[in-house]
PDB file of C-alpha atoms in Angstrom:
ATOM      1  CA  MET G 253      96.142 -84.959  45.199  1.00 58.00           C
ATOM      2  CA  MET G 254      94.470 -81.762  43.993  1.00 54.00           C
ATOM      3  CA  ARG G 255      93.471 -83.480  40.755  1.00 58.00           C
ATOM      4  CA  PHE G 256      91.905 -86.292  42.789  1.00 51.00           C
ATOM      5  CA  LEU G 257      89.908 -83.803  44.882  1.00 50.00           C
ATOM      6  CA  ARG G 258      88.552 -82.139  41.748  1.00 54.00           C
ATOM      7  CA  GLU G 259      86.777 -85.346  40.671  1.00 54.00           C
ATOM      8  CA  PRO G 260      82.948 -84.832  40.816  1.00 52.00           C
ATOM      9  CA  LEU G 261      82.318 -88.135  42.612  1.00 51.00           C
ATOM     10  CA  VAL G 262      84.897 -87.314  45.298  1.00 48.00           C
ATOM     11  CA  GLN G 263      83.368 -83.855  45.803  1.00 51.00           C
ATOM     12  CA  PHE G 264      79.879 -85.364  46.065  1.00 51.00           C
ATOM     13  CA  LEU G 265      81.010 -87.869  48.713  1.00 55.00           C
ATOM     14  CA  LEU G 266      82.808 -85.144  50.685  1.00 60.00           C
ATOM     15  CA  MET G 267      79.738 -82.877  50.614  1.00 57.00           C
ATOM     16  CA  GLY G 268      77.524 -85.754  51.742  1.00 55.00           C
ATOM     17  CA  GLY G 269      79.896 -86.577  54.571  1.00 59.00           C
ATOM     18  CA  CYS G 270      79.869 -82.947  55.709  1.00 56.00           C
ATOM     19  CA  ILE G 271      76.057 -82.876  55.779  1.00 54.00           C
ATOM     20  CA  TYR G 272      75.806 -85.992  57.914  1.00 55.00           C
ATOM     21  CA  LEU G 273      78.617 -84.813  60.195  1.00 55.00           C
ATOM     22  CA  ALA G 274      76.920 -81.454  60.714  1.00 51.00           C
ATOM     23  CA  TYR G 275      73.641 -83.164  61.492  1.00 51.00           C
ATOM     24  CA  ALA G 276      75.339 -85.500  63.975  1.00 54.00           C
ATOM     25  CA  LEU G 277      77.082 -82.634  65.748  1.00 46.00           C
ATOM     26  CA  PHE G 278      74.455 -79.908  65.661  1.00 46.00           C
ATOM     27  CA  GLY G 279      71.151 -81.628  64.883  1.00 49.00           C
ATOM     28  CA  THR G 280      68.478 -81.727  67.553  1.00 48.00           C
ATOM     29  CA  PRO G 281      68.276 -85.247  69.003  1.00 47.00           C
ATOM     30  CA  GLU G 282      64.512 -85.663  68.800  1.00 49.00           C
ATOM     31  CA  GLU G 283      64.732 -89.434  68.596  1.00 46.00           C
ATOM     32  CA  ALA G 284      64.270 -89.870  72.330  1.00 42.00           C
ATOM     33  CA  GLY G 285      60.644 -88.814  72.073  1.00 44.00           C
ATOM     34  CA  GLU G 286      59.926 -90.824  68.936  1.00 52.00           C
ATOM     35  CA  ASP G 287      59.271 -94.467  68.189  1.00 61.00           C
ATOM     36  CA  MET G 288      62.651 -95.868  67.147  1.00 76.00           C
ATOM     37  CA  GLU G 289      61.330 -99.362  66.495  1.00 82.00           C
ATOM     38  CA  VAL G 290      61.361-100.726  62.948  1.00 85.00           C
ATOM     39  CA  ARG G 291      58.943-103.624  63.039  1.00 87.00           C
ATOM     40  CA  VAL G 292      58.642-106.174  60.248  1.00 89.00           C
ATOM     41  CA  ASP G 293      55.464-108.019  61.192  1.00 89.00           C
ATOM     42  CA  ALA G 294      54.049-111.260  59.829  1.00 87.00           C
ATOM     43  CA  SER G 295      51.666-109.547  57.405  1.00 86.00           C
ATOM     44  CA  ARG G 296      54.496-107.561  55.828  1.00 87.00           C
ATOM     45  CA  ILE G 297      56.647-110.680  55.483  1.00 90.00           C
ATOM     46  CA  ASP G 298      53.686-112.440  53.887  1.00 87.00           C
ATOM     47  CA  GLY G 299      53.425-109.501  51.479  1.00 88.00           C
ATOM     48  CA  PHE G 300      57.111-109.840  50.577  1.00 89.00           C
ATOM     49  CA  ILE G 301      56.635-113.530  49.793  1.00 90.00           C
ATOM     50  CA  SER G 302      53.451-112.946  47.766  1.00 90.00           C
ATOM     51  CA  GLU G 303      55.109-110.214  45.714  1.00 91.00           C
ATOM     52  CA  TRP G 304      58.104-112.466  45.081  1.00 91.00           C
ATOM     53  CA  GLU G 305      55.824-115.307  43.909  1.00 90.00           C
ATOM     54  CA  ARG G 306      53.942-112.975  41.535  1.00 91.00           C
ATOM     55  CA  ARG G 307      57.162-111.672  40.068  1.00 92.00           C
ATOM     56  CA  TRP G 308      59.199-114.882  39.767  1.00 93.00           C
ATOM     57  CA  ASN G 309      56.504-117.589  39.637  1.00 91.00           C
ATOM     58  CA  ARG G 310      58.106-119.542  42.478  1.00 91.00           C
ATOM     59  CA  PRO G 311      58.435-119.326  46.270  1.00 90.00           C
ATOM     60  CA  PRO G 312      61.544-117.563  47.602  1.00 90.00           C
ATOM     61  CA  THR G 313      64.325-119.229  49.523  1.00 91.00           C
ATOM     62  CA  ARG G 314      64.967-118.291  53.134  1.00 87.00           C
ATOM     63  CA  GLU G 315      68.035-116.322  52.071  1.00 88.00           C
ATOM     64  CA  GLU G 316      65.922-114.391  49.558  1.00 90.00           C
ATOM     65  CA  VAL G 317      63.285-113.583  52.187  1.00 89.00           C
ATOM     66  CA  GLU G 318      65.993-112.410  54.576  1.00 89.00           C
ATOM     67  CA  GLY G 319      67.356-110.238  51.793  1.00 90.00           C
ATOM     68  CA  LEU G 320      63.918-108.677  51.248  1.00 90.00           C
ATOM     69  CA  ILE G 321      63.584-107.994  54.964  1.00 89.00           C
ATOM     70  CA  GLU G 322      67.050-106.480  55.132  1.00 88.00           C
ATOM     71  CA  GLN G 323      66.270-104.222  52.167  1.00 89.00           C
ATOM     72  CA  TYR G 324      63.010-103.096  53.775  1.00 88.00           C
ATOM     73  CA  VAL G 325      64.743-102.291  57.083  1.00 88.00           C
ATOM     74  CA  ARG G 326      67.461-100.373  55.261  1.00 84.00           C
ATOM     75  CA  ASN G 327      64.942 -98.325  53.255  1.00 84.00           C
ATOM     76  CA  GLU G 328      62.802 -97.628  56.320  1.00 83.00           C
ATOM     77  CA  ILE G 329      65.749 -96.393  58.376  1.00 82.00           C
ATOM     78  CA  LEU G 330      67.053 -94.201  55.559  1.00 78.00           C
ATOM     79  CA  TYR G 331      63.555 -92.838  54.927  1.00 80.00           C
ATOM     80  CA  ARG G 332      63.015 -91.941  58.600  1.00 80.00           C
ATOM     81  CA  GLN G 333      66.442 -90.337  58.791  1.00 78.00           C
ATOM     82  CA  ALA G 334      65.779 -88.294  55.640  1.00 78.00           C
ATOM     83  CA  VAL G 335      62.442 -87.083  57.058  1.00 80.00           C
ATOM     84  CA  ALA G 336      64.106 -86.229  60.387  1.00 79.00           C
ATOM     85  CA  MET G 337      66.703 -84.182  58.530  1.00 75.00           C
ATOM     86  CA  GLY G 338      63.977 -82.390  56.576  1.00 78.00           C
ATOM     87  CA  LEU G 339      65.187 -83.696  53.212  1.00 76.00           C
ATOM     88  CA  ASN G 340      61.580 -84.257  52.139  1.00 74.00           C
ATOM     89  CA  GLU G 341      60.583 -80.631  52.633  1.00 75.00           C
ATOM     90  CA  ASP G 342      60.129 -78.360  49.619  1.00 74.00           C
ATOM     91  CA  ASP G 343      61.200 -81.145  47.262  1.00 79.00           C
ATOM     92  CA  PRO G 344      58.930 -80.950  44.186  1.00 83.00           C
ATOM     93  CA  ILE G 345      59.843 -84.460  43.018  1.00 84.00           C
ATOM     94  CA  THR G 346      59.013 -86.025  46.386  1.00 81.00           C
ATOM     95  CA  ARG G 347      55.749 -84.091  46.631  1.00 80.00           C
ATOM     96  CA  ARG G 348      54.716 -85.103  43.122  1.00 83.00           C
ATOM     97  CA  ARG G 349      55.531 -88.781  43.711  1.00 83.00           C
ATOM     98  CA  MET G 350      53.533 -88.859  46.957  1.00 79.00           C
ATOM     99  CA  ALA G 351      50.550 -87.132  45.291  1.00 80.00           C
ATOM    100  CA  GLN G 352      50.714 -89.654  42.443  1.00 80.00           C
ATOM    101  CA  LYS G 353      50.850 -92.535  44.910  1.00 79.00           C
ATOM    102  CA  LEU G 354      47.690 -91.298  46.610  1.00 76.00           C
ATOM    103  CA  GLN G 355      45.975 -91.075  43.218  1.00 76.00           C
ATOM    104  CA  PHE G 356      47.024 -94.642  42.438  1.00 77.00           C
ATOM    105  CA  LEU G 357      45.514 -95.785  45.728  1.00 74.00           C
ATOM    106  CA  THR G 358      42.205 -94.066  44.999  1.00 71.00           C
ATOM    107  CA  GLY G 359      42.265 -95.539  41.494  1.00 69.00           C
ATOM    108  CA  ASP G 360      42.234 -99.046  42.950  1.00 67.00           C
ATOM    109  CA  LEU G 361      38.853 -98.336  44.553  1.00 65.00           C
ATOM    110  CA  LEU G 362      37.094 -98.430  41.171  1.00 66.00           C
ATOM    111  CA  GLU G 363      39.177-101.197  39.630  1.00 68.00           C
ATOM    112  CA  GLY G 364      36.534-103.932  39.616  1.00 68.00           C
ATOM    113  CA  GLN G 365      33.463-101.759  39.188  1.00 76.00           C
ATOM    114  CA  GLU G 366      31.001-102.651  36.428  1.00 85.00           C
ATOM    115  CA  PRO G 367      28.439-100.284  34.842  1.00 86.00           C
ATOM    116  CA  GLY G 368      24.843-100.608  35.984  1.00 88.00           C
ATOM    117  CA  GLU G 369      21.999-101.648  33.707  1.00 88.00           C
ATOM    118  CA  GLY G 370      21.763 -99.269  30.758  1.00 90.00           C
ATOM    119  CA  GLU G 371      24.651 -97.133  32.053  1.00 90.00           C
ATOM    120  CA  LEU G 372      27.124 -98.098  29.324  1.00 92.00           C
ATOM    121  CA  GLU G 373      24.478 -97.571  26.633  1.00 93.00           C
ATOM    122  CA  ALA G 374      23.687 -94.127  28.009  1.00 94.00           C
ATOM    123  CA  TYR G 375      27.386 -93.207  28.097  1.00 93.00           C
ATOM    124  CA  TYR G 376      27.813 -94.335  24.477  1.00 93.00           C
ATOM    125  CA  ALA G 377      24.765 -92.396  23.311  1.00 92.00           C
ATOM    126  CA  GLU G 378      26.158 -89.250  24.930  1.00 92.00           C
ATOM    127  CA  HIS G 379      29.646 -89.675  23.411  1.00 92.00           C
ATOM    128  CA  GLU G 380      28.953 -91.559  20.185  1.00 89.00           C
ATOM    129  CA  GLY G 381      30.529 -88.784  18.106  1.00 88.00           C
ATOM    130  CA  GLU G 382      33.885 -89.706  19.624  1.00 90.00           C
ATOM    131  CA  TYR G 383      33.635 -93.197  18.107  1.00 92.00           C
ATOM    132  CA  ARG G 384      32.592 -92.054  14.638  1.00 91.00           C
ATOM    133  CA  GLU G 385      34.911 -93.355  11.962  1.00 91.00           C
ATOM    134  CA  ALA G 386      37.057 -90.796  10.135  1.00 92.00           C
ATOM    135  CA  ASP G 387      35.878 -89.265   6.856  1.00 93.00           C
ATOM    136  CA  GLU G 388      37.787 -90.451   3.788  1.00 95.00           C
ATOM    137  CA  ILE G 389      38.582 -88.498   0.645  1.00 96.00           C
ATOM    138  CA  SER G 390      40.062 -89.291  -2.782  1.00 96.00           C
ATOM    139  CA  PHE G 391      41.634 -86.449  -4.787  1.00 96.00           C
ATOM    140  CA  VAL G 392      44.521 -85.280  -6.927  1.00 95.00           C
ATOM    141  CA  GLN G 393      46.513 -82.081  -6.491  1.00 95.00           C
ATOM    142  CA  VAL G 394      48.542 -79.970  -8.883  1.00 95.00           C
ATOM    143  CA  TYR G 395      51.358 -77.995  -7.282  1.00 95.00           C
ATOM    144  CA  PHE G 396      52.552 -74.454  -8.034  1.00 95.00           C
ATOM    145  CA  ASN G 397      55.914 -73.648  -6.460  1.00 95.00           C
ATOM    146  CA  PRO G 398      56.267 -70.073  -5.164  1.00 94.00           C
ATOM    147  CA  ASP G 399      60.066 -70.413  -5.052  1.00 92.00           C
ATOM    148  CA  GLY G 400      60.176 -70.511  -8.826  1.00 91.00           C
ATOM    149  CA  ARG G 401      57.104 -68.425  -9.703  1.00 92.00           C
ATOM    150  CA  GLY G 402      57.391 -65.701  -7.084  1.00 93.00           C
ATOM    151  CA  ASN G 403      54.550 -63.158  -7.008  1.00 92.00           C
ATOM    152  CA  ALA G 404      52.948 -64.738 -10.078  1.00 93.00           C
ATOM    153  CA  THR G 405      52.175 -68.009  -8.260  1.00 94.00           C
ATOM    154  CA  LEU G 406      48.548 -67.246  -7.381  1.00 94.00           C
ATOM    155  CA  ASP G 407      47.838 -65.709 -10.796  1.00 93.00           C
ATOM    156  CA  ASP G 408      49.298 -68.750 -12.562  1.00 93.00           C
ATOM    157  CA  ALA G 409      47.219 -71.096 -10.403  1.00 94.00           C
ATOM    158  CA  THR G 410      44.023 -69.085 -11.066  1.00 94.00           C
ATOM    159  CA  VAL G 411      44.546 -69.175 -14.855  1.00 93.00           C
ATOM    160  CA  ALA G 412      45.211 -72.929 -14.722  1.00 93.00           C
ATOM    161  CA  LEU G 413      42.110 -73.450 -12.574  1.00 93.00           C
ATOM    162  CA  GLU G 414      39.847 -71.945 -15.243  1.00 92.00           C
ATOM    163  CA  ALA G 415      41.383 -74.200 -17.884  1.00 90.00           C
ATOM    164  CA  PHE G 416      41.022 -77.260 -15.634  1.00 91.00           C
ATOM    165  CA  ARG G 417      37.368 -76.505 -14.955  1.00 90.00           C
ATOM    166  CA  GLY G 418      36.722 -76.296 -18.661  1.00 86.00           C
ATOM    167  CA  ALA G 419      38.404 -79.655 -19.221  1.00 83.00           C
ATOM    168  CA  GLY G 420      36.485 -81.381 -16.431  1.00 85.00           C
ATOM    169  CA  VAL G 421      37.837 -84.635 -15.004  1.00 88.00           C
ATOM    170  CA  PRO G 422      41.649 -84.578 -14.602  1.00 88.00           C
ATOM    171  CA  ASP G 423      43.743 -86.010 -17.420  1.00 83.00           C
ATOM    172  CA  ALA G 424      47.476 -86.484 -17.943  1.00 79.00           C
ATOM    173  CA  GLU G 425      47.833 -83.079 -19.630  1.00 78.00           C
ATOM    174  CA  ASN G 426      46.434 -80.877 -16.861  1.00 74.00           C
ATOM    175  CA  LEU G 427      48.136 -82.941 -14.157  1.00 80.00           C
ATOM    176  CA  GLU G 428      51.469 -82.018 -15.765  1.00 81.00           C
ATOM    177  CA  ALA G 429      50.617 -78.296 -15.790  1.00 83.00           C
ATOM    178  CA  GLY G 430      52.064 -77.647 -12.345  1.00 88.00           C
ATOM    179  CA  ASP G 431      55.582 -77.877 -10.948  1.00 92.00           C
ATOM    180  CA  ARG G 432      57.427 -81.057 -10.055  1.00 90.00           C
ATOM    181  CA  SER G 433      57.812 -81.952  -6.391  1.00 89.00           C
ATOM    182  CA  MET G 434      58.361 -84.888  -4.043  1.00 90.00           C
ATOM    183  CA  MET G 435      54.764 -84.639  -2.773  1.00 91.00           C
ATOM    184  CA  ARG G 436      52.145 -87.240  -3.575  1.00 91.00           C
ATOM    185  CA  ARG G 437      49.957 -86.188  -6.460  1.00 92.00           C
ATOM    186  CA  SER G 438      46.991 -88.440  -5.697  1.00 93.00           C
ATOM    187  CA  PHE G 439      45.316 -89.660  -2.512  1.00 96.00           C
ATOM    188  CA  GLU G 440      42.786 -92.488  -2.382  1.00 95.00           C
ATOM    189  CA  SER G 441      40.444 -93.104   0.572  1.00 94.00           C
ATOM    190  CA  ALA G 442      42.681 -90.975   2.792  1.00 95.00           C
ATOM    191  CA  THR G 443      41.675 -89.616   6.178  1.00 95.00           C
ATOM    192  CA  GLU G 444      42.358 -86.070   7.277  1.00 94.00           C
ATOM    193  CA  TRP G 445      45.217 -87.411   9.379  1.00 94.00           C
ATOM    194  CA  ASP G 446      46.711 -89.194   6.356  1.00 94.00           C
ATOM    195  CA  VAL G 447      46.589 -86.015   4.274  1.00 95.00           C
ATOM    196  CA  GLY G 448      47.877 -83.806   7.081  1.00 94.00           C
ATOM    197  CA  ARG G 449      50.835 -86.091   7.719  1.00 94.00           C
ATOM    198  CA  GLU G 450      52.146 -85.465   4.193  1.00 93.00           C
ATOM    199  CA  MET G 451      50.706 -82.099   3.200  1.00 94.00           C
ATOM    200  CA  GLY G 452      50.252 -80.283   6.501  1.00 93.00           C
ATOM    201  CA  ALA G 453      47.259 -79.702   8.770  1.00 93.00           C
ATOM    202  CA  GLU G 454      46.186 -76.451   7.056  1.00 94.00           C
ATOM    203  CA  PHE G 455      45.933 -78.119   3.655  1.00 96.00           C
ATOM    204  CA  ALA G 456      44.186 -81.210   5.059  1.00 95.00           C
ATOM    205  CA  ASP G 457      41.599 -79.136   6.898  1.00 95.00           C
ATOM    206  CA  ALA G 458      40.776 -77.182   3.740  1.00 95.00           C
ATOM    207  CA  VAL G 459      40.615 -80.231   1.450  1.00 96.00           C
ATOM    208  CA  MET G 460      38.193 -82.133   3.694  1.00 95.00           C
ATOM    209  CA  GLU G 461      35.633 -79.344   3.139  1.00 94.00           C
ATOM    210  CA  LEU G 462      35.721 -79.483  -0.681  1.00 95.00           C
ATOM    211  CA  GLU G 463      32.829 -80.904  -2.703  1.00 94.00           C
ATOM    212  CA  PRO G 464      33.471 -83.939  -4.951  1.00 95.00           C
ATOM    213  CA  GLY G 465      33.291 -83.803  -8.731  1.00 94.00           C
ATOM    214  CA  ALA G 466      34.980 -80.448  -9.291  1.00 94.00           C
ATOM    215  CA  TRP G 467      38.286 -78.562  -9.350  1.00 95.00           C
ATOM    216  CA  HIS G 468      38.992 -76.262  -6.409  1.00 96.00           C
ATOM    217  CA  GLY G 469      41.659 -73.724  -5.558  1.00 90.00           C
ATOM    218  CA  PRO G 470      43.920 -72.145  -4.999  1.00 94.00           C
ATOM    219  CA  VAL G 471      44.417 -74.209  -1.820  1.00 95.00           C
ATOM    220  CA  LEU G 472      47.392 -73.143   0.278  1.00 95.00           C
ATOM    221  CA  SER G 473      49.827 -75.318   2.211  1.00 94.00           C
ATOM    222  CA  GLY G 474      53.187 -74.856   3.849  1.00 92.00           C
ATOM    223  CA  PHE G 475      54.758 -75.912   0.546  1.00 94.00           C
ATOM    224  CA  GLY G 476      52.962 -73.467  -1.713  1.00 94.00           C
ATOM    225  CA  VAL G 477      49.791 -73.331  -3.845  1.00 96.00           C
ATOM    226  CA  HIS G 478      47.675 -76.247  -5.065  1.00 96.00           C
ATOM    227  CA  LEU G 479      44.714 -76.942  -7.327  1.00 95.00           C
ATOM    228  CA  VAL G 480      42.640 -79.893  -6.150  1.00 96.00           C
ATOM    229  CA  TYR G 481      40.144 -82.172  -7.880  1.00 96.00           C
ATOM    230  CA  VAL G 482      38.040 -84.252  -5.488  1.00 96.00           C
ATOM    231  CA  PHE G 483      36.790 -87.570  -6.830  1.00 95.00           C
ATOM    232  CA  ASP G 484      34.916 -88.779  -3.775  1.00 95.00           C
ATOM    233  CA  ARG G 485      34.411 -88.107  -0.077  1.00 93.00           C
ATOM    234  CA  GLU G 486      32.814 -90.616   2.281  1.00 93.00           C
ATOM    235  CA  GLU G 487      31.611 -89.570   5.691  1.00 90.00           C
ATOM    236  CA  GLY G 488      32.578 -91.836   8.544  1.00 90.00           C
ATOM    237  CA  VAL G 489      29.830 -93.858  10.198  1.00 90.00           C
ATOM    238  CA  VAL G 490      29.104 -94.337  13.884  1.00 90.00           C
ATOM    239  CA  PRO G 491      29.683 -98.015  14.740  1.00 91.00           C
ATOM    240  CA  ALA G 492      27.222-100.068  16.771  1.00 92.00           C
ATOM    241  CA  LEU G 493      27.988-100.304  20.464  1.00 92.00           C
ATOM    242  CA  ALA G 494      28.751-104.029  20.154  1.00 91.00           C
ATOM    243  CA  GLU G 495      31.606-103.239  17.739  1.00 92.00           C
ATOM    244  CA  VAL G 496      33.409-100.895  20.137  1.00 92.00           C
ATOM    245  CA  LYS G 497      32.092-102.101  23.487  1.00 92.00           C
ATOM    246  CA  GLU G 498      35.516-102.791  24.976  1.00 92.00           C
ATOM    247  CA  LYS G 499      36.774 -99.292  24.094  1.00 94.00           C
ATOM    248  CA  VAL G 500      33.556 -97.697  25.395  1.00 94.00           C
ATOM    249  CA  PHE G 501      33.856 -99.634  28.655  1.00 92.00           C
ATOM    250  CA  GLN G 502      37.455 -98.438  29.138  1.00 90.00           C
ATOM    251  CA  ASP G 503      36.451 -94.840  28.419  1.00 92.00           C
ATOM    252  CA  TRP G 504      33.483 -95.126  30.795  1.00 92.00           C
ATOM    253  CA  ARG G 505      35.764 -96.386  33.559  1.00 88.00           C
ATOM    254  CA  GLU G 506      38.273 -93.570  32.966  1.00 88.00           C
ATOM    255  CA  ALA G 507      35.442 -91.023  33.076  1.00 90.00           C
ATOM    256  CA  ARG G 508      34.164 -92.484  36.335  1.00 89.00           C
ATOM    257  CA  GLN G 509      37.677 -92.392  37.728  1.00 86.00           C
ATOM    258  CA  ALA G 510      38.090 -88.734  36.747  1.00 87.00           C
ATOM    259  CA  ASP G 511      34.772 -87.847  38.421  1.00 88.00           C
ATOM    260  CA  PHE G 512      35.737 -89.788  41.544  1.00 86.00           C
ATOM    261  CA  ASP G 513      39.175 -88.123  41.703  1.00 83.00           C
ATOM    262  CA  ALA G 514      37.613 -84.674  41.382  1.00 85.00           C
ATOM    263  CA  GLU G 515      35.039 -85.363  44.107  1.00 87.00           C
ATOM    264  CA  PHE G 516      37.675 -86.957  46.355  1.00 81.00           C
ATOM    265  CA  PHE G 517      39.951 -83.930  45.993  1.00 81.00           C
ATOM    266  CA  GLU G 518      37.149 -81.455  46.626  1.00 86.00           C
ATOM    267  CA  ASN G 519      36.261 -83.316  49.836  1.00 85.00           C
ATOM    268  CA  LEU G 520      39.884 -83.200  50.940  1.00 77.00           C
ATOM    269  CA  LYS G 521      40.196 -79.567  49.949  1.00 80.00           C
ATOM    270  CA  GLY G 522      37.195 -78.708  52.120  1.00 85.00           C
ATOM    271  CA  ARG G 523      39.149 -79.767  55.214  1.00 82.00           C
ATOM    272  CA  TYR G 524      41.822 -77.147  54.620  1.00 73.00           C
ATOM    273  CA  GLU G 525      41.913 -73.407  54.831  1.00 81.00           C
ATOM    274  CA  ILE G 526      43.499 -72.247  51.595  1.00 73.00           C
ATOM    275  CA  VAL G 527      45.579 -69.091  52.028  1.00 74.00           C
ATOM    276  CA  ILE G 528      47.173 -67.650  48.886  1.00 72.00           C
ATOM    277  CA  ASP G 529      49.387 -64.600  48.977  1.00 73.00           C
ATOM    278  CA  GLU G 530      48.808 -61.827  46.471  1.00 74.00           C
ATOM    279  CA  VAL G 531      50.117 -62.692  43.024  1.00 65.00           C
ATOM    280  CA  PRO G 532      52.630 -60.128  41.666  1.00 69.00           C
ATOM    281  CA  GLU G 533      50.849 -58.941  38.531  1.00 73.00           C
ATOM    282  CA  GLU G 534      53.954 -57.155  37.289  1.00 75.00           C
ATOM    283  CA  ARG G 535      55.537 -60.596  36.766  1.00 57.00           C
ATOM    284  CA  MET G 536      52.769 -61.779  34.427  1.00 68.00           C
ATOM    285  CA  ILE G 537      51.667 -61.227  30.854  1.00 67.00           C
ATOM    286  CA  GLY G 538      48.107 -59.915  30.579  1.00 63.00           C
ATOM    287  CA  LYS G 539      48.234 -57.310  33.321  1.00 47.00           C
ATOM    288  CA  GLY G 540      51.144 -55.267  34.515  1.00 43.00           C
ATOM    289  CA  LEU G 541      54.167 -55.904  32.281  1.00 40.00           C
ATOM    290  CA  ARG G 542      53.325 -57.336  28.881  1.00 42.00           C
ATOM    291  CA  ALA G 543      55.517 -59.067  26.365  1.00 42.00           C
ATOM    292  CA  GLY G 544      57.320 -56.663  24.087  1.00 45.00           C
ATOM    293  CA  GLY G 545      56.686 -53.504  26.051  1.00 45.00           C
ATOM    294  CA  GLY G 546      56.088 -51.748  29.363  1.00 45.00           C
ATOM    295  CA  ARG G 547      52.932 -51.724  31.478  1.00 44.00           C
ATOM    296  CA  ASP G 548      49.701 -52.266  29.518  1.00 46.00           C
ATOM    297  CA  GLY G 549      51.768 -53.012  26.394  1.00 43.00           C
ATOM    298  CA  ARG G 550      53.205 -49.465  26.073  1.00 43.00           C
ATOM    299  CA  GLU G 551      56.896 -49.109  25.350  1.00 42.00           C
ATOM    300  CA  GLU G 552      58.849 -47.584  28.193  1.00 41.00           C
ATOM    301  CA  SER G 553      61.333 -44.878  27.405  1.00 36.00           C
TER     302      SER G 553
END
């Protein structure tokens, strides 16, 4: 019996039963002054049927409609009971879901809106840099492994760089001067993202700034030290509006939605008096206690 009572599901059901029993015995019966009617009117039933038709591509049977009504009544009663018991108070998940639902409702207000004459063109002109194609670069890299060379890694790379510059365009001999690795040695028409995915963001950012037709280095990465010869770099072009019109329209709509949401919230906020208690600065980094020390960053003894 004791083993049975230790089961988590049994304990959960017992705790739930105790909560409802306590509410039934000691809760304040406020229902007498409230509307206890759960009404399922014709418009709601019509909504159930329409939703069913959209989901299943056929009309529901009478039994299915009765099931939808029964489910609605059940949910409504449980919802009202939960609110009456205060289960919705101070619940961050419930608050967040209700705030999201309100945002979804406001989002529907702009769903069918089209830009006015010249509005999409003006938006594109203001944000055309966001639609610019990515720069592409073609290069080879020679790797110097600090695990094997230690403190001499940079010196070795510098000496090799002078020899490479004297030789000019890369050949098989200078490409073999470095250390073996699993990294790609050559990249052709690669974007910064392509390079960063394999070599790391720091290396990619540095390489995209190098001039074509010359050896450069040492260039550092998370793997070690590299010498780089850039063959070619092509700057991305800004496409014509007609080529990206669908994407621009979607971005325009999202921007309008963001502006509308901000204005809507500010209007709502203006109806409330916002009262914020003093924030305990000693609980924050920046003032009061700081990370790694006492007040103002000084160690306390």
